[in-house]
Amino acid sequence: MTTSSPLPVPTPAVVTAPPAISLVVPTFNEAANIDELLSRICAALPPDAPGAGAVDVLFVDDSTDNTPEVVRDAALRCPIPVAVHHRPEPHGGLGGAVVEGITRTTATWIVVMDADLQHPPGLIPELIAAGERTGAELVVASRYADGGSRQGLAGGYRMLVSGASTLVAKAVFPRALHAVSDPMSGFFAIRREAVERGLSGEGLRPLGYKILLELAVRCRPRGVAELPYEFGERFAGESKSTLKEGLRFLRHLALLRTAESRARMIAFGLVGASGFLPNLAVLWLLIHGTGMHYVPAEIIANQAGLLWNFLIIDSLVYRDHRRQHRRSLRMLSFGALGNADLVVRIPLLALLVTAAGIPPVPATALSLIVVFALRFVIVDRVLYRRRQA
Ligand code: GDD
Ligand code: MN
């Protein structure tokens, strides 16, 4: 509703201050890139431009070289506030550094970018403008959007790995990554509200390089925009990504996906089914190799299946939620639960057949389902109970 007023008043759009921006830059031995990076950031976001909003830069550093000193020195010459947080312990690698950086800033928009100038600082104002214009909570600078390019990826091998991991991530998270063509991007802008949603609940626990993947899945940003960009060559120094990072990425995907209990139940079922293989193999060996009677043979073979299940479940599905710190004790409880299986299932079966009058085959199927569900609930809610962040 509007009321008439005798004097013209400026419309709110004119007086609204532009949103504040915090740049978070993870660094690991990037001394030779700092000066050039800061001068390009200042050129892209000149602090004295009319109507310029507040901008600050935070380097989160795990370097073993003199990067922190170089940053402090460059900060003295830089017209925008620049700080460096050197971490004594590099928890979570690149992704851990970014999350630590985000929690140490306060601006409405957080822009994450690399220090080596493969991410063009000139795009920052456009990322923010796109977010403001569309209301999106996440704006991704994408190598795969129309007009983008990844020519700066060193060699066919890196291109292949990058393309394949993008496909895998999108297949594992079709909904969360639906609007993101480049979930592996290290260059994006995100609104603080979205990050805070991710920090409450289970919290953010990135593993290594793929911080955008973590934020897109755990924060479920409302509205995603993308801008194409050309992933350039490194300005100086060398890439820190390794084969180990690639393996960390797969573990990261498994952890993220199994954050939902439905997905954990499916994983638990699949791992359980895969345990038939070692179980049957050991059974065959014992019966045919040593001539053992099938009853003790199956009791032993069952242990092989349980061990297999335990190793996969403990290292992949519940890696982050080990309550008991000693692996041998976790293995014992898991094994006890697995062996209790028969003890519970046979009386249950008898009850279903005699008292409920269900024929033996469907009764067996039913008992298997009940015991599976029980086992899952005990493993998921007791042995590896999740803590709230
Ligand atoms: N604090 C910290 N700790 N920073 C790190 C670490 C670490 O353990 N490892 C790497 N960095 C910093 C580097 O110093 C650099 O500023 C940035 O993270 C990216 O590292 P690069 O080694 O240059 O990675 P890249 O070029 O192979 O890949 C980057 O770009 C891709 C495309 O956007 C990464 O951002 C990838 O995640 C991204 O997919
Ligand atoms: Mn790089």
CSV table of C-alpha atoms and ligand atoms in Angstrom, one decimal:
chain,number,residue,atom,x,y,z
A,1,MET,CA,0.0,0.0,0.0
A,2,THR,CA,1.3,3.5,-0.8
A,3,THR,CA,0.5,6.8,0.7
A,4,SER,CA,1.0,10.1,-1.1
A,5,SER,CA,3.7,12.4,0.3
A,6,PRO,CA,4.2,16.1,-0.5
A,7,LEU,CA,8.0,15.7,-0.9
A,8,PRO,CA,9.8,13.2,-3.1
A,9,VAL,CA,11.7,10.7,-1.1
A,10,PRO,CA,14.5,8.6,-2.5
A,11,THR,CA,13.4,5.1,-3.3
A,12,PRO,CA,15.0,2.4,-1.0
A,13,ALA,CA,16.9,0.9,-4.0
A,14,VAL,CA,19.0,4.1,-4.1
A,15,VAL,CA,19.9,4.1,-0.4
A,16,THR,CA,20.4,0.4,0.1
A,17,ALA,CA,24.1,-0.3,0.7
A,18,PRO,CA,25.7,-2.9,-1.6
A,19,PRO,CA,26.2,-6.3,0.2
A,20,ALA,CA,29.5,-6.9,1.9
A,21,ILE,CA,31.8,-9.5,0.4
A,22,SER,CA,34.4,-11.7,2.2
A,23,LEU,CA,36.9,-13.5,-0.1
A,24,VAL,CA,38.2,-16.7,1.4
A,25,VAL,CA,41.4,-17.9,-0.3
A,26,PRO,CA,43.0,-21.2,0.8
A,27,THR,CA,46.8,-21.3,0.3
A,28,PHE,CA,49.4,-23.9,0.4
A,29,ASN,CA,52.8,-22.6,-0.6
A,30,GLU,CA,51.6,-19.8,-2.9
A,31,ALA,CA,54.1,-17.0,-2.0
A,32,ALA,CA,54.8,-16.2,-5.7
A,33,ASN,CA,51.1,-15.6,-6.5
A,34,ILE,CA,50.0,-13.3,-3.7
A,35,ASP,CA,51.0,-9.8,-5.1
A,36,GLU,CA,49.5,-10.4,-8.5
A,37,LEU,CA,46.3,-11.9,-6.9
A,38,LEU,CA,45.7,-9.0,-4.6
A,39,SER,CA,46.4,-6.4,-7.2
A,40,ARG,CA,43.8,-8.1,-9.5
A,41,ILE,CA,41.3,-8.4,-6.7
A,42,CYS,CA,41.7,-4.6,-6.0
A,43,ALA,CA,41.3,-3.8,-9.7
A,44,ALA,CA,38.1,-5.9,-9.9
A,45,LEU,CA,36.7,-4.5,-6.6
A,46,PRO,CA,38.1,-0.9,-6.3
A,47,PRO,CA,37.3,0.2,-2.7
A,48,ASP,CA,37.0,3.9,-3.7
A,49,ALA,CA,34.5,3.3,-6.6
A,50,PRO,CA,31.2,5.1,-6.0
A,51,GLY,CA,28.8,2.9,-4.2
A,52,ALA,CA,31.4,0.2,-3.6
A,53,GLY,CA,30.5,-2.2,-0.8
A,54,ALA,CA,32.8,-3.5,2.0
A,55,VAL,CA,35.3,-6.1,0.8
A,56,ASP,CA,37.8,-8.1,2.8
A,57,VAL,CA,40.1,-10.9,2.0
A,58,LEU,CA,41.1,-13.8,4.3
A,59,PHE,CA,43.8,-16.2,3.4
A,60,VAL,CA,43.6,-19.5,5.2
A,61,ASP,CA,47.1,-20.9,5.0
A,62,ASP,CA,48.6,-24.3,5.6
A,63,SER,CA,51.9,-23.4,3.9
A,64,THR,CA,55.4,-24.6,4.8
A,65,ASP,CA,57.0,-21.7,2.9
A,66,ASN,CA,56.8,-18.0,3.7
A,67,THR,CA,53.3,-17.4,2.2
A,68,PRO,CA,52.0,-15.8,5.5
A,69,GLU,CA,54.8,-13.3,5.7
A,70,VAL,CA,54.3,-12.4,2.0
A,71,VAL,CA,50.5,-11.9,2.6
A,72,ARG,CA,51.1,-9.7,5.7
A,73,ASP,CA,53.6,-7.6,3.7
A,74,ALA,CA,51.3,-7.3,0.7
A,75,ALA,CA,48.4,-6.3,3.0
A,76,LEU,CA,50.3,-3.2,4.0
A,77,ARG,CA,50.2,-2.0,0.4
A,78,CYS,CA,46.6,-3.1,-0.3
A,79,PRO,CA,43.7,-0.7,-0.1
A,80,ILE,CA,41.3,-3.4,1.1
A,81,PRO,CA,41.6,-5.2,4.4
A,82,VAL,CA,43.6,-8.4,4.1
A,83,ALA,CA,44.2,-10.9,6.8
A,84,VAL,CA,45.9,-14.3,7.0
A,85,HIS,CA,45.0,-17.2,9.3
A,86,HIS,CA,47.9,-19.7,9.4
A,87,ARG,CA,46.7,-23.1,10.7
A,88,PRO,CA,49.1,-25.0,12.8
A,89,GLU,CA,47.3,-28.2,11.9
A,90,PRO,CA,46.0,-28.5,8.3
A,91,HIS,CA,42.7,-30.3,9.3
A,92,GLY,CA,40.6,-31.3,6.3
A,93,GLY,CA,43.1,-29.9,3.8
A,94,LEU,CA,41.8,-27.4,1.3
A,95,GLY,CA,38.1,-27.9,2.2
A,96,GLY,CA,38.8,-27.7,5.9
A,97,ALA,CA,40.7,-24.4,5.4
A,98,VAL,CA,37.7,-22.9,3.5
A,99,VAL,CA,35.2,-23.9,6.2
A,100,GLU,CA,37.5,-22.4,8.9
A,101,GLY,CA,37.8,-19.3,6.8
A,102,ILE,CA,34.1,-18.9,6.3
A,103,THR,CA,33.4,-19.1,10.0
A,104,ARG,CA,36.0,-16.4,10.6
A,105,THR,CA,34.3,-13.9,8.3
A,106,THR,CA,31.0,-12.0,8.6
A,107,ALA,CA,30.0,-10.6,5.2
A,108,THR,CA,26.7,-11.4,3.5
A,109,TRP,CA,28.4,-13.0,0.6
A,110,ILE,CA,31.4,-15.3,0.8
A,111,VAL,CA,33.5,-15.8,-2.3
A,112,VAL,CA,35.8,-18.8,-2.4
A,113,MET,CA,38.7,-18.8,-4.9
A,114,ASP,CA,42.2,-20.3,-5.4
A,115,ALA,CA,45.3,-18.2,-5.0
A,116,ASP,CA,47.0,-19.2,-8.2
A,117,LEU,CA,44.9,-17.0,-10.6
A,118,GLN,CA,43.4,-20.0,-12.4
A,119,HIS,CA,40.2,-18.3,-11.1
A,120,PRO,CA,39.9,-14.8,-12.7
A,121,PRO,CA,39.2,-12.2,-10.0
A,122,GLY,CA,37.6,-10.1,-12.6
A,123,LEU,CA,34.5,-12.4,-12.4
A,124,ILE,CA,33.8,-11.7,-8.7
A,125,PRO,CA,31.6,-8.6,-9.2
A,126,GLU,CA,29.6,-10.6,-11.8
A,127,LEU,CA,29.1,-13.5,-9.4
A,128,ILE,CA,27.7,-11.2,-6.8
A,129,ALA,CA,25.6,-9.3,-9.3
A,130,ALA,CA,24.1,-12.6,-10.6
A,131,GLY,CA,23.3,-13.7,-7.0
A,132,GLU,CA,21.7,-10.3,-6.2
A,133,ARG,CA,19.7,-10.2,-9.4
A,134,THR,CA,18.4,-13.8,-9.2
A,135,GLY,CA,18.1,-14.1,-5.5
A,136,ALA,CA,20.2,-17.3,-5.7
A,137,GLU,CA,22.0,-18.4,-2.6
A,138,LEU,CA,24.8,-20.0,-4.6
A,139,VAL,CA,26.6,-18.7,-7.7
A,140,VAL,CA,29.0,-21.1,-9.3
A,141,ALA,CA,31.8,-20.1,-11.7
A,142,SER,CA,31.6,-23.0,-14.1
A,143,ARG,CA,34.0,-24.4,-16.6
A,144,TYR,CA,31.3,-26.5,-18.1
A,145,ALA,CA,28.5,-23.9,-18.6
A,146,ASP,CA,28.1,-22.5,-22.1
A,147,GLY,CA,31.1,-20.2,-22.8
A,148,GLY,CA,33.3,-21.7,-20.1
A,149,SER,CA,36.5,-23.6,-20.7
A,150,ARG,CA,39.0,-25.7,-18.8
A,151,GLN,CA,42.0,-25.2,-21.0
A,152,GLY,CA,44.1,-24.5,-18.0
A,153,LEU,CA,43.8,-28.1,-16.7
A,154,ALA,CA,47.3,-29.5,-17.2
A,155,GLY,CA,47.0,-32.3,-19.7
A,156,GLY,CA,44.5,-34.9,-21.0
A,157,TYR,CA,44.8,-37.0,-17.8
A,158,ARG,CA,43.6,-34.1,-15.5
A,159,MET,CA,40.8,-33.4,-18.0
A,160,LEU,CA,39.7,-37.0,-17.9
A,161,VAL,CA,39.8,-37.2,-14.1
A,162,SER,CA,37.9,-33.9,-13.8
A,163,GLY,CA,35.2,-34.9,-16.3
A,164,ALA,CA,34.8,-38.3,-14.8
A,165,SER,CA,34.5,-37.1,-11.2
A,166,THR,CA,31.9,-34.5,-12.3
A,167,LEU,CA,29.8,-37.2,-13.9
A,168,VAL,CA,30.1,-39.5,-10.8
A,169,ALA,CA,29.2,-36.7,-8.4
A,170,LYS,CA,26.2,-35.7,-10.4
A,171,ALA,CA,25.1,-39.4,-10.6
A,172,VAL,CA,25.4,-39.8,-6.9
A,173,PHE,CA,23.6,-36.5,-6.1
A,174,PRO,CA,21.2,-36.0,-9.0
A,175,ARG,CA,18.9,-33.7,-7.0
A,176,ALA,CA,21.4,-31.6,-5.1
A,177,LEU,CA,23.6,-31.0,-8.1
A,178,HIS,CA,20.8,-30.7,-10.6
A,179,ALA,CA,21.5,-27.0,-11.4
A,180,VAL,CA,25.3,-27.2,-10.9
A,181,SER,CA,27.2,-28.1,-14.1
A,182,ASP,CA,30.6,-27.9,-12.4
A,183,PRO,CA,30.3,-29.3,-8.8
A,184,MET,CA,34.1,-29.7,-8.7
A,185,SER,CA,34.6,-25.9,-9.1
A,186,GLY,CA,36.7,-24.2,-6.5
A,187,PHE,CA,35.4,-20.7,-7.5
A,188,PHE,CA,31.9,-19.7,-6.3
A,189,ALA,CA,29.9,-17.2,-4.2
A,190,ILE,CA,27.6,-18.3,-1.4
A,191,ARG,CA,25.3,-16.4,0.9
A,192,ARG,CA,26.0,-16.7,4.6
A,193,GLU,CA,22.4,-17.9,5.4
A,194,ALA,CA,23.0,-21.0,3.2
A,195,VAL,CA,26.3,-21.8,5.0
A,196,GLU,CA,24.7,-21.4,8.4
A,197,ARG,CA,22.0,-23.9,7.5
A,198,GLY,CA,24.8,-26.4,6.7
A,199,LEU,CA,26.7,-25.6,9.9
A,200,SER,CA,23.7,-26.3,12.1
A,201,GLY,CA,22.6,-29.9,12.0
A,202,GLU,CA,25.4,-32.3,11.2
A,203,GLY,CA,27.8,-29.5,10.4
A,204,LEU,CA,30.3,-29.3,7.6
A,205,ARG,CA,33.1,-31.8,7.4
A,206,PRO,CA,34.8,-31.4,4.0
A,207,LEU,CA,37.6,-33.8,3.1
A,208,GLY,CA,40.1,-32.3,0.8
A,209,TYR,CA,39.5,-30.5,-2.5
A,210,LYS,CA,35.8,-30.7,-3.1
A,211,ILE,CA,34.4,-27.9,-0.9
A,212,LEU,CA,31.6,-26.9,-3.3
A,213,LEU,CA,30.3,-30.4,-3.4
A,214,GLU,CA,30.1,-30.4,0.4
A,215,LEU,CA,28.3,-27.0,0.5
A,216,ALA,CA,25.9,-27.9,-2.3
A,217,VAL,CA,24.9,-31.2,-0.6
A,218,ARG,CA,24.8,-30.2,3.0
A,219,CYS,CA,23.5,-26.6,2.7
A,220,ARG,CA,21.0,-27.3,-0.1
A,221,PRO,CA,21.2,-23.6,-1.2
A,222,ARG,CA,17.9,-22.1,-2.3
A,223,GLY,CA,18.5,-21.1,-5.9
A,224,VAL,CA,21.7,-21.7,-7.8
A,225,ALA,CA,23.0,-19.5,-10.6
A,226,GLU,CA,26.0,-20.2,-12.8
A,227,LEU,CA,28.4,-18.1,-14.8
A,228,PRO,CA,30.9,-19.5,-17.4
A,229,TYR,CA,34.5,-18.8,-17.0
A,230,GLU,CA,37.8,-19.9,-18.5
A,231,PHE,CA,39.9,-21.9,-16.1
A,232,GLY,CA,43.3,-20.3,-16.8
A,233,GLU,CA,46.9,-21.4,-16.4
A,234,ARG,CA,48.5,-21.2,-13.0
A,235,PHE,CA,50.3,-17.8,-12.6
A,236,ALA,CA,53.2,-19.3,-10.6
A,237,GLY,CA,54.1,-22.4,-8.5
A,238,GLU,CA,52.6,-25.8,-9.0
A,239,SER,CA,49.4,-27.7,-8.4
A,240,LYS,CA,49.0,-29.5,-5.1
A,241,SER,CA,46.4,-32.0,-6.3
A,242,THR,CA,47.5,-35.6,-6.2
A,243,LEU,CA,46.2,-39.1,-6.7
A,244,LYS,CA,45.6,-39.2,-2.9
A,245,GLU,CA,43.2,-36.3,-3.4
A,246,GLY,CA,41.3,-38.4,-6.0
A,247,LEU,CA,40.9,-41.2,-3.5
A,248,ARG,CA,39.8,-38.7,-0.8
A,249,PHE,CA,37.2,-37.4,-3.2
A,250,LEU,CA,35.6,-40.9,-3.4
A,251,ARG,CA,35.6,-41.2,0.4
A,252,HIS,CA,34.1,-37.8,0.6
A,253,LEU,CA,31.3,-38.8,-1.8
A,254,ALA,CA,30.5,-42.0,0.2
A,255,LEU,CA,30.4,-39.9,3.5
A,256,LEU,CA,28.1,-37.3,2.0
A,257,ARG,CA,25.7,-39.8,0.5
A,258,THR,CA,25.5,-41.9,3.7
A,259,ALA,CA,24.6,-38.8,5.7
A,260,GLU,CA,20.9,-39.8,5.1
A,261,SER,CA,19.7,-42.9,6.9
A,262,ARG,CA,17.8,-44.3,3.9
A,263,ALA,CA,21.0,-44.2,1.9
A,264,ARG,CA,22.9,-45.8,4.8
A,265,MET,CA,20.3,-48.6,5.0
A,266,ILE,CA,20.8,-49.3,1.3
A,267,ALA,CA,24.6,-49.3,1.6
A,268,PHE,CA,24.3,-51.6,4.7
A,269,GLY,CA,22.1,-54.0,2.7
A,270,LEU,CA,24.5,-54.0,-0.3
A,271,VAL,CA,27.5,-54.5,1.8
A,272,GLY,CA,25.7,-57.3,3.7
A,273,ALA,CA,24.8,-59.0,0.4
A,274,SER,CA,28.4,-58.7,-0.8
A,275,GLY,CA,29.4,-60.6,2.3
A,276,PHE,CA,27.9,-63.8,0.8
A,277,LEU,CA,31.0,-64.1,-1.4
A,278,PRO,CA,33.7,-64.5,1.3
A,279,ASN,CA,31.2,-66.5,3.3
A,280,LEU,CA,30.6,-69.1,0.5
A,281,ALA,CA,34.3,-69.1,-0.5
A,282,VAL,CA,35.5,-70.0,3.0
A,283,LEU,CA,32.7,-72.5,3.4
A,284,TRP,CA,33.7,-74.2,0.1
A,285,LEU,CA,37.4,-74.3,1.1
A,286,LEU,CA,36.7,-75.7,4.6
A,287,ILE,CA,34.3,-78.5,3.3
A,288,HIS,CA,36.3,-79.4,0.2
A,289,GLY,CA,39.8,-78.6,1.4
A,290,THR,CA,39.7,-79.9,5.0
A,291,GLY,CA,36.7,-82.2,4.9
A,292,MET,CA,35.1,-80.3,7.8
A,293,HIS,CA,31.5,-80.9,8.7
A,294,TYR,CA,29.2,-78.3,7.2
A,295,VAL,CA,27.9,-77.0,10.6
A,296,PRO,CA,31.2,-75.9,12.1
A,297,ALA,CA,32.4,-74.9,8.6
A,298,GLU,CA,29.5,-72.5,8.2
A,299,ILE,CA,30.0,-71.1,11.7
A,300,ILE,CA,33.6,-70.2,10.7
A,301,ALA,CA,32.7,-69.1,7.2
A,302,ASN,CA,30.1,-66.7,8.7
A,303,GLN,CA,33.0,-65.0,10.5
A,304,ALA,CA,34.7,-64.3,7.2
A,305,GLY,CA,31.5,-62.7,5.9
A,306,LEU,CA,31.2,-60.6,9.0
A,307,LEU,CA,34.8,-59.5,8.9
A,308,TRP,CA,34.3,-58.4,5.3
A,309,ASN,CA,31.2,-56.5,6.2
A,310,PHE,CA,32.8,-54.9,9.2
A,311,LEU,CA,35.8,-53.7,7.3
A,312,ILE,CA,33.7,-52.0,4.6
A,313,ILE,CA,31.1,-50.6,6.9
A,314,ASP,CA,33.6,-49.3,9.5
A,315,SER,CA,35.9,-47.6,6.9
A,316,LEU,CA,33.4,-46.3,4.4
A,317,VAL,CA,29.9,-46.0,5.7
A,318,TYR,CA,30.5,-45.1,9.3
A,319,ARG,CA,34.0,-43.8,9.2
A,320,ASP,CA,33.0,-40.4,10.7
A,321,HIS,CA,30.8,-41.9,13.5
A,322,ARG,CA,33.0,-44.3,15.4
A,323,ARG,CA,32.0,-44.1,19.0
A,324,GLN,CA,34.5,-46.7,20.3
A,325,HIS,CA,38.0,-45.6,19.4
A,326,ARG,CA,39.5,-49.1,19.5
A,327,ARG,CA,39.0,-51.0,16.3
A,328,SER,CA,39.3,-54.4,17.9
A,329,LEU,CA,36.4,-53.5,20.2
A,330,ARG,CA,34.2,-52.2,17.4
A,331,MET,CA,34.9,-55.4,15.5
A,332,LEU,CA,34.0,-57.5,18.5
A,333,SER,CA,30.6,-55.8,19.0
A,334,PHE,CA,29.9,-56.1,15.3
A,335,GLY,CA,30.8,-59.7,15.3
A,336,ALA,CA,28.7,-60.5,18.4
A,337,LEU,CA,25.7,-58.8,16.7
A,338,GLY,CA,26.3,-60.9,13.5
A,339,ASN,CA,26.5,-64.1,15.5
A,340,ALA,CA,23.4,-63.3,17.6
A,341,ASP,CA,21.6,-63.4,14.3
A,342,LEU,CA,21.0,-67.1,14.2
A,343,VAL,CA,20.1,-67.2,17.9
A,344,VAL,CA,17.3,-64.7,17.3
A,345,ARG,CA,16.2,-65.9,13.9
A,346,ILE,CA,15.5,-69.5,14.6
A,347,PRO,CA,13.1,-69.0,17.5
A,348,LEU,CA,11.5,-66.1,15.5
A,349,LEU,CA,11.1,-68.5,12.6
A,350,ALA,CA,9.6,-71.2,14.8
A,351,LEU,CA,7.1,-68.6,16.2
A,352,LEU,CA,6.1,-67.4,12.7
A,353,VAL,CA,5.6,-71.0,11.5
A,354,THR,CA,3.9,-72.6,14.5
A,355,ALA,CA,2.1,-69.7,16.1
A,356,ALA,CA,1.3,-67.5,13.1
A,357,GLY,CA,0.8,-70.4,10.7
A,358,ILE,CA,3.0,-68.9,8.0
A,359,PRO,CA,4.6,-71.4,5.6
A,360,PRO,CA,8.4,-72.0,6.1
A,361,VAL,CA,9.7,-70.2,3.0
A,362,PRO,CA,7.9,-66.9,3.4
A,363,ALA,CA,8.5,-67.2,7.2
A,364,THR,CA,12.2,-67.5,6.5
A,365,ALA,CA,12.1,-64.5,4.2
A,366,LEU,CA,10.2,-62.5,6.8
A,367,SER,CA,12.6,-63.5,9.6
A,368,LEU,CA,15.6,-62.4,7.4
A,369,ILE,CA,14.0,-59.0,6.8
A,370,VAL,CA,13.2,-58.5,10.5
A,371,VAL,CA,16.7,-59.5,11.6
A,372,PHE,CA,18.3,-57.3,8.9
A,373,ALA,CA,16.3,-54.3,10.1
A,374,LEU,CA,17.2,-55.0,13.7
A,375,ARG,CA,20.9,-55.3,12.9
A,376,PHE,CA,20.8,-52.1,10.9
A,377,VAL,CA,19.1,-50.2,13.6
A,378,ILE,CA,21.5,-51.5,16.3
A,379,VAL,CA,24.6,-50.7,14.1
A,380,ASP,CA,23.3,-47.3,13.0
A,381,ARG,CA,21.7,-46.1,16.2
A,382,VAL,CA,23.9,-47.7,18.8
A,383,LEU,CA,27.3,-48.8,17.6
A,384,TYR,CA,27.8,-45.8,15.3
A,385,ARG,CA,25.3,-43.4,16.8
A,386,ARG,CA,25.7,-39.9,15.3
A,387,ARG,CA,26.6,-36.9,17.4
A,388,GLN,CA,24.9,-33.5,16.6
A,389,ALA,CA,27.5,-30.9,15.5
B,1,GDD,N1,45.0,-24.1,3.1
B,1,GDD,C1,45.2,-25.0,2.2
B,1,GDD,N2,45.4,-26.3,2.6
B,1,GDD,N3,45.2,-24.7,0.9
B,1,GDD,C2,45.4,-25.6,-0.1
B,1,GDD,C3,45.7,-27.0,0.3
B,1,GDD,C4,45.7,-27.3,1.7
B,1,GDD,O1,45.9,-28.4,2.1
B,1,GDD,N4,45.9,-27.7,-0.9
B,1,GDD,C5,45.7,-26.8,-1.9
B,1,GDD,N5,45.5,-25.5,-1.4
B,1,GDD,C6,45.2,-24.3,-2.1
B,1,GDD,C7,46.3,-24.0,-3.2
B,1,GDD,O2,47.3,-23.2,-2.6
B,1,GDD,C8,45.5,-23.1,-4.2
B,1,GDD,O3,45.3,-21.8,-3.8
B,1,GDD,C9,44.1,-23.8,-4.1
B,1,GDD,O4,44.0,-24.5,-2.9
B,1,GDD,C10,43.9,-24.8,-5.3
B,1,GDD,O5,45.0,-25.8,-5.3
B,1,GDD,P1,45.7,-26.3,-6.7
B,1,GDD,O6,46.7,-27.2,-6.3
B,1,GDD,O7,46.0,-25.1,-7.5
B,1,GDD,O8,44.4,-27.1,-7.3
B,1,GDD,P2,44.0,-27.3,-8.8
B,1,GDD,O9,44.3,-26.1,-9.6
B,1,GDD,O10,44.6,-28.6,-9.2
B,1,GDD,O11,42.4,-27.4,-8.7
B,1,GDD,C11,41.6,-26.3,-8.2
B,1,GDD,O12,40.7,-25.8,-9.2
B,1,GDD,C12,39.8,-26.8,-9.6
B,1,GDD,C13,38.8,-26.1,-10.6
B,1,GDD,O13,38.2,-25.0,-10.0
B,1,GDD,C14,40.8,-26.7,-7.0
B,1,GDD,O14,40.1,-25.6,-6.5
B,1,GDD,C15,39.8,-27.8,-7.4
B,1,GDD,O15,39.0,-28.1,-6.3
B,1,GDD,C16,39.0,-27.3,-8.5
B,1,GDD,O16,38.2,-28.4,-9.0
B,2,MN,MN,45.3,-24.4,-9.3
